[in-house]
PDB file of C-alpha atoms in Angstrom:
ATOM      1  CA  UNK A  15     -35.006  -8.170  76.005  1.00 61.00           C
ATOM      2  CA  UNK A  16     -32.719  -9.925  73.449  1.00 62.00           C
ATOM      3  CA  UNK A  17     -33.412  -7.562  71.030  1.00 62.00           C
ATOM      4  CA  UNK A  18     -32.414  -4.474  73.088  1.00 54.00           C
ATOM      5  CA  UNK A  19     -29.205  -5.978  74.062  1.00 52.00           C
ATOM      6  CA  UNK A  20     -28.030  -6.949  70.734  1.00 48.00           C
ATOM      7  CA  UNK A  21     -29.082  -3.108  69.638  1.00 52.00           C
ATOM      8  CA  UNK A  22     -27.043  -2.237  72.656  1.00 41.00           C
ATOM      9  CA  UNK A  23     -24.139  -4.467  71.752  1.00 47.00           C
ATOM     10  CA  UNK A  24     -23.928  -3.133  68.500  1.00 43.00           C
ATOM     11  CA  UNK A  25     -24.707   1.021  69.210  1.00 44.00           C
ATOM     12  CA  UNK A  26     -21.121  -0.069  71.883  1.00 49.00           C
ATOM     13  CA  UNK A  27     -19.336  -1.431  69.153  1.00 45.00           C
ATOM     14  CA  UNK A  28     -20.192   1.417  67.251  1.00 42.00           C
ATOM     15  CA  UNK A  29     -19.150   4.076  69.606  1.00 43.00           C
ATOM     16  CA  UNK A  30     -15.746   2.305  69.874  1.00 43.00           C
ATOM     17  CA  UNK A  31     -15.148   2.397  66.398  1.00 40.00           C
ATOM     18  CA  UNK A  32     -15.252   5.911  66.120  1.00 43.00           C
ATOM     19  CA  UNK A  33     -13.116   6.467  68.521  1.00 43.00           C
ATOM     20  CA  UNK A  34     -10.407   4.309  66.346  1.00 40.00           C
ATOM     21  CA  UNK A  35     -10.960   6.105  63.305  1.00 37.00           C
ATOM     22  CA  UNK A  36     -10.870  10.262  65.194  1.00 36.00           C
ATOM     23  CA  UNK A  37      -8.202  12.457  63.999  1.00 38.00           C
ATOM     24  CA  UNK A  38      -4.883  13.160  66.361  1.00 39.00           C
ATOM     25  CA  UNK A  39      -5.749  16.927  68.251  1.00 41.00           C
ATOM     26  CA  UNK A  40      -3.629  19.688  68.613  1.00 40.00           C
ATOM     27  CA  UNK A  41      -2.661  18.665  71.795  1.00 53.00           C
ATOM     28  CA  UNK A  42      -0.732  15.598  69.578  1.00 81.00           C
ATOM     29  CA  UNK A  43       1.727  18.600  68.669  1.00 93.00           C
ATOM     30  CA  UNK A  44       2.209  20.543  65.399  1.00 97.00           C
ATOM     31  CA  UNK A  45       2.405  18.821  61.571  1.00 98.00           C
ATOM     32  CA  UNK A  46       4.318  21.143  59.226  1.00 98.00           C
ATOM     33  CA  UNK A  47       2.825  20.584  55.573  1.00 98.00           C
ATOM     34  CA  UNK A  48       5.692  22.238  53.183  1.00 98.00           C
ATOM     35  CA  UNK A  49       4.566  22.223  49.126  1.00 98.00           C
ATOM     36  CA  UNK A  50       6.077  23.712  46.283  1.00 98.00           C
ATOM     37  CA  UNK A  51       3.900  25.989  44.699  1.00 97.00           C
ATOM     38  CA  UNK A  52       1.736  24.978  41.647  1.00 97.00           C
ATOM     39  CA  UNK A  53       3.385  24.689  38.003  1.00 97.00           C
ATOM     40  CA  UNK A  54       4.175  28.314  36.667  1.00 95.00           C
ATOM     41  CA  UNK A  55       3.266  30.232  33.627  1.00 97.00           C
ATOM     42  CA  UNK A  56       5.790  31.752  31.136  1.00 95.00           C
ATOM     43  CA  UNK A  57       4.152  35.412  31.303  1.00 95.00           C
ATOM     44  CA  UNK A  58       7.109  36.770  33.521  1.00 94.00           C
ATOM     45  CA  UNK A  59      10.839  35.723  33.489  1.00 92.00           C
ATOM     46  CA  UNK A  60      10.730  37.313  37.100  1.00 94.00           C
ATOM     47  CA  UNK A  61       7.462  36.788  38.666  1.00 96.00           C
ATOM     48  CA  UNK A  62       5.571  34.318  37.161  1.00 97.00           C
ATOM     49  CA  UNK A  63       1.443  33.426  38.091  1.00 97.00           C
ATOM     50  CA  UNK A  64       0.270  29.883  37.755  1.00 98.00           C
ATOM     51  CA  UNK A  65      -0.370  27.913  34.712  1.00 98.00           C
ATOM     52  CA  UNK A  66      -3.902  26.352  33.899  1.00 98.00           C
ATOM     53  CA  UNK A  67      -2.281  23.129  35.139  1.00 97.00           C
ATOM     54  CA  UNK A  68      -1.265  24.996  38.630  1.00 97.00           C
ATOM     55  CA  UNK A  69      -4.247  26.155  39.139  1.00 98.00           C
ATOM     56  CA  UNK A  70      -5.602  22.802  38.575  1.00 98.00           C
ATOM     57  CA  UNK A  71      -3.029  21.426  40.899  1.00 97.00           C
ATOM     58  CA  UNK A  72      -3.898  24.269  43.659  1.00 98.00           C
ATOM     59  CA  UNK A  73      -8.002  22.961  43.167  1.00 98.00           C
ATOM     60  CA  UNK A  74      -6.945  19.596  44.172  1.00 97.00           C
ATOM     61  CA  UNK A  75      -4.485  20.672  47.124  1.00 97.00           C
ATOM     62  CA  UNK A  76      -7.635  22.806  48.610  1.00 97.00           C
ATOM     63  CA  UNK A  77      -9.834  19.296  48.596  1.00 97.00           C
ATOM     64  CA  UNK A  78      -6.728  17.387  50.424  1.00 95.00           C
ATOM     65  CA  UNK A  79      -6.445  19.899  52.742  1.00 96.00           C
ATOM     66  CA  UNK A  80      -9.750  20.965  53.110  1.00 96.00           C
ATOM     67  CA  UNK A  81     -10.296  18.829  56.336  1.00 95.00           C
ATOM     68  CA  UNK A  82      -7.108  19.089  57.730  1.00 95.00           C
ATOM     69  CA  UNK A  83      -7.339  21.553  60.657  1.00 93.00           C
ATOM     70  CA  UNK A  84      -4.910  24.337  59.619  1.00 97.00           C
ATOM     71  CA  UNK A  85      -3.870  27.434  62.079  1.00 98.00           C
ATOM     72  CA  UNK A  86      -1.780  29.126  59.609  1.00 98.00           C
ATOM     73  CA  UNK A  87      -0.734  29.320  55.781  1.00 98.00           C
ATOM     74  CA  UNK A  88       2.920  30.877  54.743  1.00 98.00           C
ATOM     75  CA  UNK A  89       3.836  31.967  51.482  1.00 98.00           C
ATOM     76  CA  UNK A  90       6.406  33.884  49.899  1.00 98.00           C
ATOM     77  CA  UNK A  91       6.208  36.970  48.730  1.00 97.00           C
ATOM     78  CA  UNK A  92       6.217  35.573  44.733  1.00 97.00           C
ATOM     79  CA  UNK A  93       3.118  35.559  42.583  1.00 97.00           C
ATOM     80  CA  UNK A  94       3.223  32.021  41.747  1.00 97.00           C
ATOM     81  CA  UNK A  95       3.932  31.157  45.720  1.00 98.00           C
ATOM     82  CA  UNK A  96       0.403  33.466  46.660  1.00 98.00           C
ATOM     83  CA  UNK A  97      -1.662  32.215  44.450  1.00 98.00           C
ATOM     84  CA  UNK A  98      -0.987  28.564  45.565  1.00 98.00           C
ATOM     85  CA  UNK A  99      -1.465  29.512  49.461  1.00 98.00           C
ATOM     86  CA  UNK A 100      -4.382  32.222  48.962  1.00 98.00           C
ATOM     87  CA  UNK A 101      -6.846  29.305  47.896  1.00 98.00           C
ATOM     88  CA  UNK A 102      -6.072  27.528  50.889  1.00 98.00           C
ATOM     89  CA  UNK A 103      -5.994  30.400  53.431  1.00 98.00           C
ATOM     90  CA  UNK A 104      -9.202  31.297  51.921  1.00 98.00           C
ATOM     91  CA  UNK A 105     -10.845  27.930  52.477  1.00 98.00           C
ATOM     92  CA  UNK A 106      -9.483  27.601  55.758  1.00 98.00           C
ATOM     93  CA  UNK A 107     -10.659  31.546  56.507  1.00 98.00           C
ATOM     94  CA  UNK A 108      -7.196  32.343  57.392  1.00 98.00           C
ATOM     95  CA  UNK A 109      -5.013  35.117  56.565  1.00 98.00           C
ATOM     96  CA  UNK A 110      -2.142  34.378  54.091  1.00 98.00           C
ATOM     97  CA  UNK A 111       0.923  34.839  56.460  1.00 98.00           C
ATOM     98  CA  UNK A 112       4.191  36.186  54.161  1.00 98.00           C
ATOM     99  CA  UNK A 113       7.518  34.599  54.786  1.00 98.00           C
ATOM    100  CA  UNK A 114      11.435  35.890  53.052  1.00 97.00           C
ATOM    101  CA  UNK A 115      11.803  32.952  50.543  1.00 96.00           C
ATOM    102  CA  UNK A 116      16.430  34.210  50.890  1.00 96.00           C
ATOM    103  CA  UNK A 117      15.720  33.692  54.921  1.00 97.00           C
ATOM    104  CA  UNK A 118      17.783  30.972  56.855  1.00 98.00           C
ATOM    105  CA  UNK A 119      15.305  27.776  56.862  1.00 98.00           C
ATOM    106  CA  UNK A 120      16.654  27.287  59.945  1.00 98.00           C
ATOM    107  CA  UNK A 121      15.298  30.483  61.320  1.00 98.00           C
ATOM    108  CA  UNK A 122      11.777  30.073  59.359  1.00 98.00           C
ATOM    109  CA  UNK A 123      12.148  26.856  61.015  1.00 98.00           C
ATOM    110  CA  UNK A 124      12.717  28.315  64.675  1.00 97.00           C
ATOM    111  CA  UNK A 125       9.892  30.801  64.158  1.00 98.00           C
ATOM    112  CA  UNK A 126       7.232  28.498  62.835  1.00 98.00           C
ATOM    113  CA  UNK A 127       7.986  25.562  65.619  1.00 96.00           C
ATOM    114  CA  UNK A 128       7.673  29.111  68.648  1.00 96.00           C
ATOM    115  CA  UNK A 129       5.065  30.757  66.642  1.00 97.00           C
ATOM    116  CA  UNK A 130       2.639  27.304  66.132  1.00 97.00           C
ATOM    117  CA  UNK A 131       3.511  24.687  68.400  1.00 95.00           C
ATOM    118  CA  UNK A 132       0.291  22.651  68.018  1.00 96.00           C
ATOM    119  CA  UNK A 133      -1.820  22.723  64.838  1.00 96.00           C
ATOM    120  CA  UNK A 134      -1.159  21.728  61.019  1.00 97.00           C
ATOM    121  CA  UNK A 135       0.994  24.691  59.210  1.00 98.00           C
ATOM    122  CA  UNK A 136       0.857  25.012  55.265  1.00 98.00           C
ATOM    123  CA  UNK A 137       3.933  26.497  54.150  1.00 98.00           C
ATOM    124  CA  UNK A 138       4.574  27.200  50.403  1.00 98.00           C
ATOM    125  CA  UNK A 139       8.026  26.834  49.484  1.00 98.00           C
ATOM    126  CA  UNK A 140      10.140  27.096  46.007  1.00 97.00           C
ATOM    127  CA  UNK A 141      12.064  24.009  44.980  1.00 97.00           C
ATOM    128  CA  UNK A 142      15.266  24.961  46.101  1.00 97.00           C
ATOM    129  CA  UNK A 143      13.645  25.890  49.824  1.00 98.00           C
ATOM    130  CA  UNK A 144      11.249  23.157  50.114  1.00 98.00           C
ATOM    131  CA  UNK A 145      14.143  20.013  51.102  1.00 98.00           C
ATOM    132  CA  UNK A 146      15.926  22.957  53.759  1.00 98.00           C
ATOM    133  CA  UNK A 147      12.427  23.878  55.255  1.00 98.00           C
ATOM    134  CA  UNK A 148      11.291  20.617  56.103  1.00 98.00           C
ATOM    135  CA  UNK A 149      15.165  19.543  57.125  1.00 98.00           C
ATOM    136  CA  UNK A 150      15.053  22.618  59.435  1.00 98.00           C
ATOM    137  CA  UNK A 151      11.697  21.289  61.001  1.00 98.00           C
ATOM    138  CA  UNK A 152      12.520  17.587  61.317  1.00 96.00           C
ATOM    139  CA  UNK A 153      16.306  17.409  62.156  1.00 96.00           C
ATOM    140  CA  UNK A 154      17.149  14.804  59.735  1.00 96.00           C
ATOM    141  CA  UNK A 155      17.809  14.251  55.810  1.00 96.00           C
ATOM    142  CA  UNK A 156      15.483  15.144  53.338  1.00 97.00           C
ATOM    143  CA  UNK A 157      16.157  14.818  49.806  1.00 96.00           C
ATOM    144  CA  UNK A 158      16.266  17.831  47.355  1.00 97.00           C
ATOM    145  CA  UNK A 159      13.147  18.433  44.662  1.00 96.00           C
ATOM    146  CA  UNK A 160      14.180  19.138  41.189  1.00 95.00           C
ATOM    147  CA  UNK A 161      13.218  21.573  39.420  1.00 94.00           C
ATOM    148  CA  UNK A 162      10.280  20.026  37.589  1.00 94.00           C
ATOM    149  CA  UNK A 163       8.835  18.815  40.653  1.00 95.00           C
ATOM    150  CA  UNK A 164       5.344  20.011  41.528  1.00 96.00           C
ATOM    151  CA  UNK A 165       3.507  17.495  43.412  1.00 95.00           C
ATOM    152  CA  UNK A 166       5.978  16.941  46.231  1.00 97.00           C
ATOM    153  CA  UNK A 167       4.587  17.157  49.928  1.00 97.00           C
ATOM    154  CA  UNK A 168       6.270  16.941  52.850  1.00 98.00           C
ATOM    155  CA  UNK A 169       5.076  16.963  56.886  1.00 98.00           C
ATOM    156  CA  UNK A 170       6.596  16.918  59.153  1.00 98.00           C
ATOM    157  CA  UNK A 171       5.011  16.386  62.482  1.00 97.00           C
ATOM    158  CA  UNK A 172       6.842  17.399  65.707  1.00 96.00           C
ATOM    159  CA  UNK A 173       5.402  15.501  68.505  1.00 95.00           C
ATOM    160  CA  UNK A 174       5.135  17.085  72.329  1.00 93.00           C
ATOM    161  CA  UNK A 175       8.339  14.953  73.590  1.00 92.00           C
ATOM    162  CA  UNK A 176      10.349  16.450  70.428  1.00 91.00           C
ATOM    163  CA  UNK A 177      10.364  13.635  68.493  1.00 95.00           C
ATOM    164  CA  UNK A 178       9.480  14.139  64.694  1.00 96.00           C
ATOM    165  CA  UNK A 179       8.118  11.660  62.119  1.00 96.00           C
ATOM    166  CA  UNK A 180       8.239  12.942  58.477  1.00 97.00           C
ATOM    167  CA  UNK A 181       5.585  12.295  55.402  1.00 97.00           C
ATOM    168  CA  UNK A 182       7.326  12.974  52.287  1.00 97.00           C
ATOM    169  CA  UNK A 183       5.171  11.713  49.406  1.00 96.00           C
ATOM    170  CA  UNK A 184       4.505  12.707  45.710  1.00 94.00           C
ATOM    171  CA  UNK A 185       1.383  13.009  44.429  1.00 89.00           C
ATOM    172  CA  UNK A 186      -0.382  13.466  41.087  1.00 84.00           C
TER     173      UNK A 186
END
């Protein structure tokens, strides 16, 4: 009998760790992930693809957001932008959703808070949109990325009362 309630003390304790260590639902609201897209080649002044090391770069951003629960990936309509979001949409089995890099982020903002109020959002950005996007999402300040800044991410996550916490971190 002492043996089946310690079993049974332990399978509880068990059961009420996982609970501490599940993942917020969509219900929680919507997280806005914005990225710049992955280090470009020099094989087009205009419309460059990704270097070996962006591709690299794009490999390890599919593994960090492999598990993440994405509804939607946005890219623009440049080369380098697409093949940083296709990966992703791909893993995710999601269409790659096109955005106007030269619209408002305000509007982009509007549409993407109406269009996916609940769910994590991967939106590729360009270093001079990335700071407005996420700005545009949150409400508040958000510093600008220079121009040889890859591994920038910011989310943004807009809770169900409005309120917004934002994740802005660099990584390698």
């Amino acid at each position: 009998m002492r043996r089946f309630m310690f079993r049974l003390a332990v399978l509880s304790a068990l059961v009420l760790l996982a609970g501490c260590v599940s993942r917020p639902v969509a219900e929680d609201g919507a997280t806005y992930v914005v990225v710049r897209h992955a280090e470009k080649a020099s094989d087009d002044p205009r419309d460059p693809s990704l270097s070996e090391l962006g591709r690299k770069r794009v490999e390890r951003l599919v593994d960090r957001l492999h598990y993440d629960a994405l509804v939607a990936v946005y890219a623009t309509g440049y080369r380098r932008s697409r093949q940083t979001g296709e990966p992703i949409a791909q893993d995710h089995g999601l269409p790659l959703s096109s955005y106007d890099a030269a619209q408002p982020a305000a509007e982009f903002a509007a549409l993407l808070r109406r269009q996916h109020p609940a769910g994590t959002v991967l939106i590729v950005a360009h270093s001079d949109t990335m700071a407005p996007i996420a700005q545009a999402l949150c409400g508040c300040a958000i510093a600008p990325t220079s121009d040889s800044e890859y591994g920038r991410r910011i989310a943004v996550t807009v809770l169900p009362d409005g309120r917004t916490t934002v994740d802005d971190r660099r990584e390698p």
